[in-house]
PDB file of C-alpha atoms in Angstrom:
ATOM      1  CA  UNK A   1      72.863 203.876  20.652  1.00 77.00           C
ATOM      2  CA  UNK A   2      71.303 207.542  20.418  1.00 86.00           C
ATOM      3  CA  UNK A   3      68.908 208.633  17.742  1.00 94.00           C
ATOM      4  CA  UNK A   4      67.523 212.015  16.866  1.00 97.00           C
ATOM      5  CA  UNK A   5      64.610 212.566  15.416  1.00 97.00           C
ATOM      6  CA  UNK A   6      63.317 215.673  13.447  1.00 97.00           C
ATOM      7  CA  UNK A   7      59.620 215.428  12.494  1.00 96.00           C
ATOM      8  CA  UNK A   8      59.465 218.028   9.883  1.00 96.00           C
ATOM      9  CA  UNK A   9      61.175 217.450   6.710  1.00 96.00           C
ATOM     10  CA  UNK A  10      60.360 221.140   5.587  1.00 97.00           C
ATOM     11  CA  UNK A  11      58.962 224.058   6.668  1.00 97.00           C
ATOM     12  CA  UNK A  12      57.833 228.087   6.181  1.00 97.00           C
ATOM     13  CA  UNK A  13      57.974 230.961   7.842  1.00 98.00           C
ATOM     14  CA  UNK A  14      57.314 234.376   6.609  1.00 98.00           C
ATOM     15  CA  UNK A  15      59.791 237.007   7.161  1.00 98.00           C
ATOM     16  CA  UNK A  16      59.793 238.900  11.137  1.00 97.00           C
ATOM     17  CA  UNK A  17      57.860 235.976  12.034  1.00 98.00           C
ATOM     18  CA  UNK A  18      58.311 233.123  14.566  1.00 98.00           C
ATOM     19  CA  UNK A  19      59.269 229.648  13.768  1.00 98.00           C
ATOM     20  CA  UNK A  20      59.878 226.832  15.518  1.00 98.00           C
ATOM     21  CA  UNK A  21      61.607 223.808  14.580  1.00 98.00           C
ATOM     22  CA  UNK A  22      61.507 220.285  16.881  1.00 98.00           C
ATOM     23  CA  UNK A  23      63.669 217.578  17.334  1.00 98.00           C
ATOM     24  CA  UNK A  24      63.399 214.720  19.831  1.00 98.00           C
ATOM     25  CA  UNK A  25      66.014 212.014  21.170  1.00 97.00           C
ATOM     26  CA  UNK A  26      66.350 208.822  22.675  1.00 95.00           C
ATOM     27  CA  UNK A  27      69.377 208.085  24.578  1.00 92.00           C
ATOM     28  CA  UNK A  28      70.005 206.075  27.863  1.00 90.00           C
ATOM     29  CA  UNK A  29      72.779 208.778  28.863  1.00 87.00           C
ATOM     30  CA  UNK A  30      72.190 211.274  31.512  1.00 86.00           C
ATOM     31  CA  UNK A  31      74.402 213.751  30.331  1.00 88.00           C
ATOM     32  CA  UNK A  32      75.189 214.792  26.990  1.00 91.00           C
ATOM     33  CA  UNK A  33      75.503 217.885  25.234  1.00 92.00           C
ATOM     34  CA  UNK A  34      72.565 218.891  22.228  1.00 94.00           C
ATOM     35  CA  UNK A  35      73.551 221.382  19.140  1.00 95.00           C
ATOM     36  CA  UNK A  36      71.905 223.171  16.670  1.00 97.00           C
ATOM     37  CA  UNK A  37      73.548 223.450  13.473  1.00 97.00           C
ATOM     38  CA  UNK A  38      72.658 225.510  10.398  1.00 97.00           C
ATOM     39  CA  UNK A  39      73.426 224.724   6.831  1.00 96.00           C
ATOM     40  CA  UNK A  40      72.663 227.223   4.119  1.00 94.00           C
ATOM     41  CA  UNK A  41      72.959 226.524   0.546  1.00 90.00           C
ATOM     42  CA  UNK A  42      76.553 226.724   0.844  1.00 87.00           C
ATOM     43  CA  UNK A  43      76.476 223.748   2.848  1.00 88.00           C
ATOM     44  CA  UNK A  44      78.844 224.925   5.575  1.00 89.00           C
ATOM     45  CA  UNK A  45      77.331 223.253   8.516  1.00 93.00           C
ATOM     46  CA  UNK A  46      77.466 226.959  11.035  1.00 94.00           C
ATOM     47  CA  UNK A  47      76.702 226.308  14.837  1.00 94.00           C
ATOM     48  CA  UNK A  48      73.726 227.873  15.936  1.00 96.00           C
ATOM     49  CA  UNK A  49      73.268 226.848  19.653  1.00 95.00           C
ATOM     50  CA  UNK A  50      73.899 224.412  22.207  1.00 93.00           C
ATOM     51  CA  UNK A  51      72.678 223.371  25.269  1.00 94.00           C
ATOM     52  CA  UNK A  52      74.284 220.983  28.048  1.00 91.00           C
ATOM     53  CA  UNK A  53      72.137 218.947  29.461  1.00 90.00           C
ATOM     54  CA  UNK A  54      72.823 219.076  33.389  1.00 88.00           C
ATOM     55  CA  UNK A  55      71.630 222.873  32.807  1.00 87.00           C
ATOM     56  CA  UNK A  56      68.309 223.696  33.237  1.00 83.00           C
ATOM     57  CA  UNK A  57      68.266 226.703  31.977  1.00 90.00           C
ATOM     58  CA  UNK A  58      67.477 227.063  28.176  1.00 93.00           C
ATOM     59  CA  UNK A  59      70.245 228.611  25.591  1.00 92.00           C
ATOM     60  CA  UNK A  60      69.647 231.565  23.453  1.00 92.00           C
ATOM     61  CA  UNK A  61      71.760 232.947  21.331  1.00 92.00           C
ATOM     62  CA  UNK A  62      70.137 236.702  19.749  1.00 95.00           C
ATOM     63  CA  UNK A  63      66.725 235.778  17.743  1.00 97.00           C
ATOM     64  CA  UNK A  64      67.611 231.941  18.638  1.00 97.00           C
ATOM     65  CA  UNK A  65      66.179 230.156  21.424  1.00 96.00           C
ATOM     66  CA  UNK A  66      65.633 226.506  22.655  1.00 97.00           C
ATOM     67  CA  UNK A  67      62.916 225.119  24.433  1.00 96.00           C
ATOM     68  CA  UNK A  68      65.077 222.030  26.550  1.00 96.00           C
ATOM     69  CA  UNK A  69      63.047 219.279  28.428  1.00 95.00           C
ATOM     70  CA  UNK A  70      65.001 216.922  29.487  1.00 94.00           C
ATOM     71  CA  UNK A  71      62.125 214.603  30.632  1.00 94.00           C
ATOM     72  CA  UNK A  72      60.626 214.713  27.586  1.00 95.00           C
ATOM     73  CA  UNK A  73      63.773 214.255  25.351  1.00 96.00           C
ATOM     74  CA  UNK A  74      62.729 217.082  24.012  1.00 97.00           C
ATOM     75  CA  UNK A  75      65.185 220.070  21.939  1.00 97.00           C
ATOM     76  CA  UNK A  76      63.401 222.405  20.195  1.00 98.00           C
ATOM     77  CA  UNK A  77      64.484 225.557  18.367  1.00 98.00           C
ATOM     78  CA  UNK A  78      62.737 228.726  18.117  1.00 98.00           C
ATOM     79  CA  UNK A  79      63.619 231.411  15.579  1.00 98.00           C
ATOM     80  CA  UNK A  80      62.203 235.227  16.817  1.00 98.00           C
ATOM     81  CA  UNK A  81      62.107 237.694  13.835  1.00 97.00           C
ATOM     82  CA  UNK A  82      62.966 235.636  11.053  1.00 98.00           C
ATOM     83  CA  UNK A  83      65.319 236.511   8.367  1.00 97.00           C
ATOM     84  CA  UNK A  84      65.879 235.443   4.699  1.00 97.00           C
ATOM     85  CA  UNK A  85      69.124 234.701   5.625  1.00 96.00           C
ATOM     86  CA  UNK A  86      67.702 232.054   8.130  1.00 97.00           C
ATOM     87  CA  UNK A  87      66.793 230.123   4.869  1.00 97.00           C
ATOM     88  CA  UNK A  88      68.643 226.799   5.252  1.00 97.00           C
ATOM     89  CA  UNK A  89      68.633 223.370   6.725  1.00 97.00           C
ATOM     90  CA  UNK A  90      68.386 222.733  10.211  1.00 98.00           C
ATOM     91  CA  UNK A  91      70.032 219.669  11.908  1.00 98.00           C
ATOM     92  CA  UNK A  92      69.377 218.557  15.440  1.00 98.00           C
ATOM     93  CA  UNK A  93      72.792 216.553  16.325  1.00 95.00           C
ATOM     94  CA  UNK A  94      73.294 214.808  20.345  1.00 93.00           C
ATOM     95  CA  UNK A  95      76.334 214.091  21.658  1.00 91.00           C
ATOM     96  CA  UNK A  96      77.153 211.962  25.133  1.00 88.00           C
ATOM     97  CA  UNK A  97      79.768 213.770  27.841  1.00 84.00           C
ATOM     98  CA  UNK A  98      82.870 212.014  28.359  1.00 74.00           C
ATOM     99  CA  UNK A  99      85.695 210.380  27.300  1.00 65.00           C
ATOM    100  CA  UNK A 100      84.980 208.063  24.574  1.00 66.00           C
ATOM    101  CA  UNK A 101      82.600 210.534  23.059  1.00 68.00           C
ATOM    102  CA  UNK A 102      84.153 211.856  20.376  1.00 77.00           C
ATOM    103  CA  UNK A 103      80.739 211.462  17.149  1.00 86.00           C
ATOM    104  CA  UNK A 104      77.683 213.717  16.600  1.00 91.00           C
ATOM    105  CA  UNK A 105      74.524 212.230  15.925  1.00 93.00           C
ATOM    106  CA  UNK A 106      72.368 213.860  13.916  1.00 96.00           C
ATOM    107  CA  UNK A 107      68.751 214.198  12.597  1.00 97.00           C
ATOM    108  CA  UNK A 108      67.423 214.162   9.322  1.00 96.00           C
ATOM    109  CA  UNK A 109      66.769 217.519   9.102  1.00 97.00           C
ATOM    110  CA  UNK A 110      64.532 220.184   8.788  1.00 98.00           C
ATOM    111  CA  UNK A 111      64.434 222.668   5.133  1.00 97.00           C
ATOM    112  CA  UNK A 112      63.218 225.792   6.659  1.00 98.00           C
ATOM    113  CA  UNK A 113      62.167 228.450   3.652  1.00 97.00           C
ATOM    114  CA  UNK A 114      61.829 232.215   5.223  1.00 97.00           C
ATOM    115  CA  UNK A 115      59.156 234.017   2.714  1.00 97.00           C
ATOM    116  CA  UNK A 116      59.856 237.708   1.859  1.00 96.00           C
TER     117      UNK A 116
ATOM    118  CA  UNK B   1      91.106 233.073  12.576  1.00 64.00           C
ATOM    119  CA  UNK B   2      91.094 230.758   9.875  1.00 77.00           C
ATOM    120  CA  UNK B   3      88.191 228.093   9.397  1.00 92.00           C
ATOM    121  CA  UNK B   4      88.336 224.635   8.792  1.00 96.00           C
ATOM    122  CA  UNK B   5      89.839 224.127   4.975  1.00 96.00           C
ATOM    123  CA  UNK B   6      89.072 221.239   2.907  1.00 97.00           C
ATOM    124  CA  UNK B   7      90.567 220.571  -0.470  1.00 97.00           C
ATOM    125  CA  UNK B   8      89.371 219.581  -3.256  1.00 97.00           C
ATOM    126  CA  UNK B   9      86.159 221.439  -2.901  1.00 96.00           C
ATOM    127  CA  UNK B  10      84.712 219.644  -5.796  1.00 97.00           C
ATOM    128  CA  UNK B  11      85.755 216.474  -8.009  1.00 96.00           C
ATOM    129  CA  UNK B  12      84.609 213.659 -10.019  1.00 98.00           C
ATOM    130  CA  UNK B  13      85.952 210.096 -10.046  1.00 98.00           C
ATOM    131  CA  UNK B  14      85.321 206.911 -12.623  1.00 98.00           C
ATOM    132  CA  UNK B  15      84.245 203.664 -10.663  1.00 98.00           C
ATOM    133  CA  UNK B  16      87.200 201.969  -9.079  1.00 98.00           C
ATOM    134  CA  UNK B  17      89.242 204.331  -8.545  1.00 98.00           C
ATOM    135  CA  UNK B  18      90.486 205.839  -5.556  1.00 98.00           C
ATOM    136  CA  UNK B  19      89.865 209.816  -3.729  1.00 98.00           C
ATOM    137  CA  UNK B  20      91.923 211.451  -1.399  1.00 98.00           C
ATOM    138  CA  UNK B  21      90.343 214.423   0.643  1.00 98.00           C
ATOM    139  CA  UNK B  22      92.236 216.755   2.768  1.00 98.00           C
ATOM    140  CA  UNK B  23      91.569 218.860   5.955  1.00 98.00           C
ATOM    141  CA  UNK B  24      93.367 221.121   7.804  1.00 98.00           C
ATOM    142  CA  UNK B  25      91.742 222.377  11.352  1.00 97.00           C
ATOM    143  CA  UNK B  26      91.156 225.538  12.520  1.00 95.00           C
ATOM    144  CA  UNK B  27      94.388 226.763  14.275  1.00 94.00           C
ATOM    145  CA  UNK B  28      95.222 224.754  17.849  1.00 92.00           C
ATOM    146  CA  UNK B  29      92.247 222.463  17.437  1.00 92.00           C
ATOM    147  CA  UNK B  30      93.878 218.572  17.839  1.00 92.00           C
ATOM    148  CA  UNK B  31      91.062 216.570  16.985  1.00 92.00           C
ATOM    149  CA  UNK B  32      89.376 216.458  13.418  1.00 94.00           C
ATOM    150  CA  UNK B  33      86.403 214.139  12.585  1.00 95.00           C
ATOM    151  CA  UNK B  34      85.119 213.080   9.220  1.00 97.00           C
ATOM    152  CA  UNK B  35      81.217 212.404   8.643  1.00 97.00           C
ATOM    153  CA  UNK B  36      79.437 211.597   4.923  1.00 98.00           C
ATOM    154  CA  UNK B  37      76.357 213.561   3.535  1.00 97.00           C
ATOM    155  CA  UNK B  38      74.287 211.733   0.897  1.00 96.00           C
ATOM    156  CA  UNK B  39      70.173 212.895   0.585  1.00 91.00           C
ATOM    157  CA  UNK B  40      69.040 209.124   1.419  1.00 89.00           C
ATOM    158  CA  UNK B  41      71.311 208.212   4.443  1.00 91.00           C
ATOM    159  CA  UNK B  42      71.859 211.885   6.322  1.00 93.00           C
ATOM    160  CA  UNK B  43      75.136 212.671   8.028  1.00 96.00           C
ATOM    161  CA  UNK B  44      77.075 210.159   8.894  1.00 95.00           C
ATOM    162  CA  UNK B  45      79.943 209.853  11.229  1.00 95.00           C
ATOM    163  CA  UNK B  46      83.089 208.337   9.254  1.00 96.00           C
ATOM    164  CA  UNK B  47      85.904 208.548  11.652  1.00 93.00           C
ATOM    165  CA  UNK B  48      87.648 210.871  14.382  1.00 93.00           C
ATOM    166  CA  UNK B  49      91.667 211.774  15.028  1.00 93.00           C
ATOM    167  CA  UNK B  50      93.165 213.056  17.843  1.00 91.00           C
ATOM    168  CA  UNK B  51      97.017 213.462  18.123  1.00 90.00           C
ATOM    169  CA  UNK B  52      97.232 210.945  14.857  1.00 94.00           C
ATOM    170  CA  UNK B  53      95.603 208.203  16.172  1.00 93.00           C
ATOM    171  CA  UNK B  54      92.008 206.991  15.276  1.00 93.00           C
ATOM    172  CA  UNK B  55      89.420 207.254  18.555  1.00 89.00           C
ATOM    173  CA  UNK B  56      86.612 206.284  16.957  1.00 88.00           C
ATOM    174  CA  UNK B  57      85.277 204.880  13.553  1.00 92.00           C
ATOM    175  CA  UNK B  58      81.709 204.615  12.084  1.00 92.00           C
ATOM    176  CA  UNK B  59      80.063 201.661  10.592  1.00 94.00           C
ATOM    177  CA  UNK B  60      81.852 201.912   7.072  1.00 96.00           C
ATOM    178  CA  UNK B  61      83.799 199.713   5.119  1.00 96.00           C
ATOM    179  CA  UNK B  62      87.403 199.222   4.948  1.00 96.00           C
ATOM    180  CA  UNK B  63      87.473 200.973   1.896  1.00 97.00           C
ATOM    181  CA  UNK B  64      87.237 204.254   3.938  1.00 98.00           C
ATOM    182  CA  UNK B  65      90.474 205.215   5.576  1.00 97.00           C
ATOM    183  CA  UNK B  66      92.088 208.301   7.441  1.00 97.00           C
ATOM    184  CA  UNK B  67      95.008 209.599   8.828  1.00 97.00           C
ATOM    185  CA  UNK B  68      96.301 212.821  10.630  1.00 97.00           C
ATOM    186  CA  UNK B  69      99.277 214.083  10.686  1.00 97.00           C
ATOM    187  CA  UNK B  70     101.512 215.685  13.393  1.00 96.00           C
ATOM    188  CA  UNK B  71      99.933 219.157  12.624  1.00 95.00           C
ATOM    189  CA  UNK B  72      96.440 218.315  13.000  1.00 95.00           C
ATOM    190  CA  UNK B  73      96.071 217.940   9.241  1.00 97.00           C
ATOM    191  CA  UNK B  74      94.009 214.927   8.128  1.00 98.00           C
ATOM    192  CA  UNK B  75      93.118 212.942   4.900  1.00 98.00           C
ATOM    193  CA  UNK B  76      90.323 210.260   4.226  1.00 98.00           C
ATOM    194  CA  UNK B  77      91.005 207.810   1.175  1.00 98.00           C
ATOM    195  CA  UNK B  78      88.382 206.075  -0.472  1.00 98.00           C
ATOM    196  CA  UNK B  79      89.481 203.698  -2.119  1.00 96.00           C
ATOM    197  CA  UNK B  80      87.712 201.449  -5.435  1.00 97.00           C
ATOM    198  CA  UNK B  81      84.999 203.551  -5.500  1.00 98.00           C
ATOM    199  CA  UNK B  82      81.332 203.094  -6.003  1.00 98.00           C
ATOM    200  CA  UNK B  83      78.632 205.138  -7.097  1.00 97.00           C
ATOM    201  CA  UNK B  84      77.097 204.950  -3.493  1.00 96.00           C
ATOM    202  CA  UNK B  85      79.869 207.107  -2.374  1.00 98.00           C
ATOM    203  CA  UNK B  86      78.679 210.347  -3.906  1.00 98.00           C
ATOM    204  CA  UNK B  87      78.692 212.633  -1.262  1.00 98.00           C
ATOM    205  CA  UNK B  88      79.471 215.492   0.463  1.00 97.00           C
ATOM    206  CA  UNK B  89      82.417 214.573   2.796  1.00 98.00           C
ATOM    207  CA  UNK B  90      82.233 217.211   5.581  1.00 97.00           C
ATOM    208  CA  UNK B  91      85.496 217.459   8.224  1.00 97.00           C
ATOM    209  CA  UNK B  92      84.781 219.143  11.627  1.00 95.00           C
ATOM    210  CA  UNK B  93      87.405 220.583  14.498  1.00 93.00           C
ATOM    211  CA  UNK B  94      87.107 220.689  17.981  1.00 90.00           C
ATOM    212  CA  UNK B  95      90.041 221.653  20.149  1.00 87.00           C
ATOM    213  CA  UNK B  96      90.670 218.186  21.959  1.00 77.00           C
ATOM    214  CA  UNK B  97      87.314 215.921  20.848  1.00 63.00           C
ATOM    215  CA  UNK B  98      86.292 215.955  24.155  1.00 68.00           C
ATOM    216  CA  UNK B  99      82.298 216.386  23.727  1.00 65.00           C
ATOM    217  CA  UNK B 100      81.870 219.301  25.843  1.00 73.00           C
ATOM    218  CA  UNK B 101      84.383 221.117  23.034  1.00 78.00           C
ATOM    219  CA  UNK B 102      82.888 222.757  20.531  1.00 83.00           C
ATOM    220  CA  UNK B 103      82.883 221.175  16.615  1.00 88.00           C
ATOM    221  CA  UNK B 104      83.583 223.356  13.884  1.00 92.00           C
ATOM    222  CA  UNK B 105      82.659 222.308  10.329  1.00 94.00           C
ATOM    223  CA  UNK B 106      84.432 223.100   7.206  1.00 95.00           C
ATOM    224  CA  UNK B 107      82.327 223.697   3.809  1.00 94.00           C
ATOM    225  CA  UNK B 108      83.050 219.883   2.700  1.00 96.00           C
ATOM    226  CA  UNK B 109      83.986 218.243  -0.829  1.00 97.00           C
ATOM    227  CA  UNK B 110      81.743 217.414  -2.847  1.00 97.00           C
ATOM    228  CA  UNK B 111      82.444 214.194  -4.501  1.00 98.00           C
ATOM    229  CA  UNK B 112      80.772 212.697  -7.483  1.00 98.00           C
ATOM    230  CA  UNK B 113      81.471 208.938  -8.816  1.00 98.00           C
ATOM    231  CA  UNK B 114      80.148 208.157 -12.197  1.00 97.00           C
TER     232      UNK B 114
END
């Protein structure tokens, strides 16, 4: 079974700063695909970014970036020039390649609160 | 293109009785997955379609059901309901399931038992 794990519950940033938001997994697989997925007060879960694993290099996606070790089981997202609009929960989710595969995992989340 | 629709958007339901939540996919996508939001327990996977039958089901009871139709369209019954199954019941598309595909989330229904 797979488990994701994100360490901060909630956090700040202030506005045009940098923020960066971790998340951690455990998983036996060696290839799987890793998301980032937004939800704003609306709740509308909005796809950030994702990474496949068997790349090395790291996603970005505008002011959105990851930081992927794949040793380390690491995923972590960095936000460059942060907008109120970024204001919303952040969910880590894992999901193995292949058939059979068909359920994200997710973390716990992350509240992130951009300050004007 | 249109998103991923779910209807209701909001409702409340009396103990013991039974919900029916619909989804419709975002246009071509064939597989359409079901997961449950609460504050205490996260998001969890309920169940996954593809081409009406049921792939894969999360560790629910039987009191959670699905079904999709031959247009992609899906519903999830709950049936004698409890007040543990306040939620936010969130449906997601992806054009065949297969992981690599991306999954698209609609804006969910919120449901409140009391």
């Amino acid at each position: 079974a797979q488990t994701v794990t994100q360490s901060q519950p909630e956090m700040s940033v202030q506005e045009a700063e940098t923020v960066t938001l971790s998340c951690t997994y455990d998983t036996s697989e060696n290839n799987y695909y890793l998301f980032w997925y937004k939800q704003p007060p609306s709740r509308q879960m909005i796809l950030v970014i994702r990474q496949e694993a068997y790349k090395q290099q790291n996603a970005t996606e505008n002011r959105f970036s990851v930081n992927f070790q794949k040793a380390a089981k690491s995923f972590s997202l960095k936000i460059s020039d942060s907008q109120l609009g970024d204001t919303a929960m952040y969910f880590c989710a894992f999901i193995p390649s292949g058939a059979g595969s068909y359920q994200l995992t997710f973390g716990k989340g992350t509240k992130l609160s951009v300050i004007p | 293109k249109a998103g991923v629709t779910q209807t209701p958007r909001y409702l409340i339901k009396t103990r013991g009785q039974q919900v029916t939540l619909s989804c419709s996919p975002i246009s071509g996508h064939r597989s359409v997955s079901w997961y449950q939001q609460t504050p205490g327990q996260g998001l969890q996977f309920l169940f996954e379609y593809f081409s009406e039958t049921q792939r894969n089901k999360g560790n629910f009871p039987g009191r959670f059901s699905g079904r999709q139709f031959s247009n992609s369209r899906s519903e999830m019954n709950v049936s004698t309901l409890e007040l543990g199954d306040s939620a936010l019941y969130l449906c997601a598309s992806s054009l065949a399931g297969f992981s690599g595909n991306t999954i698209y989330f609609g804006e969910g229904s919120w449901l409140t038992v009391v």
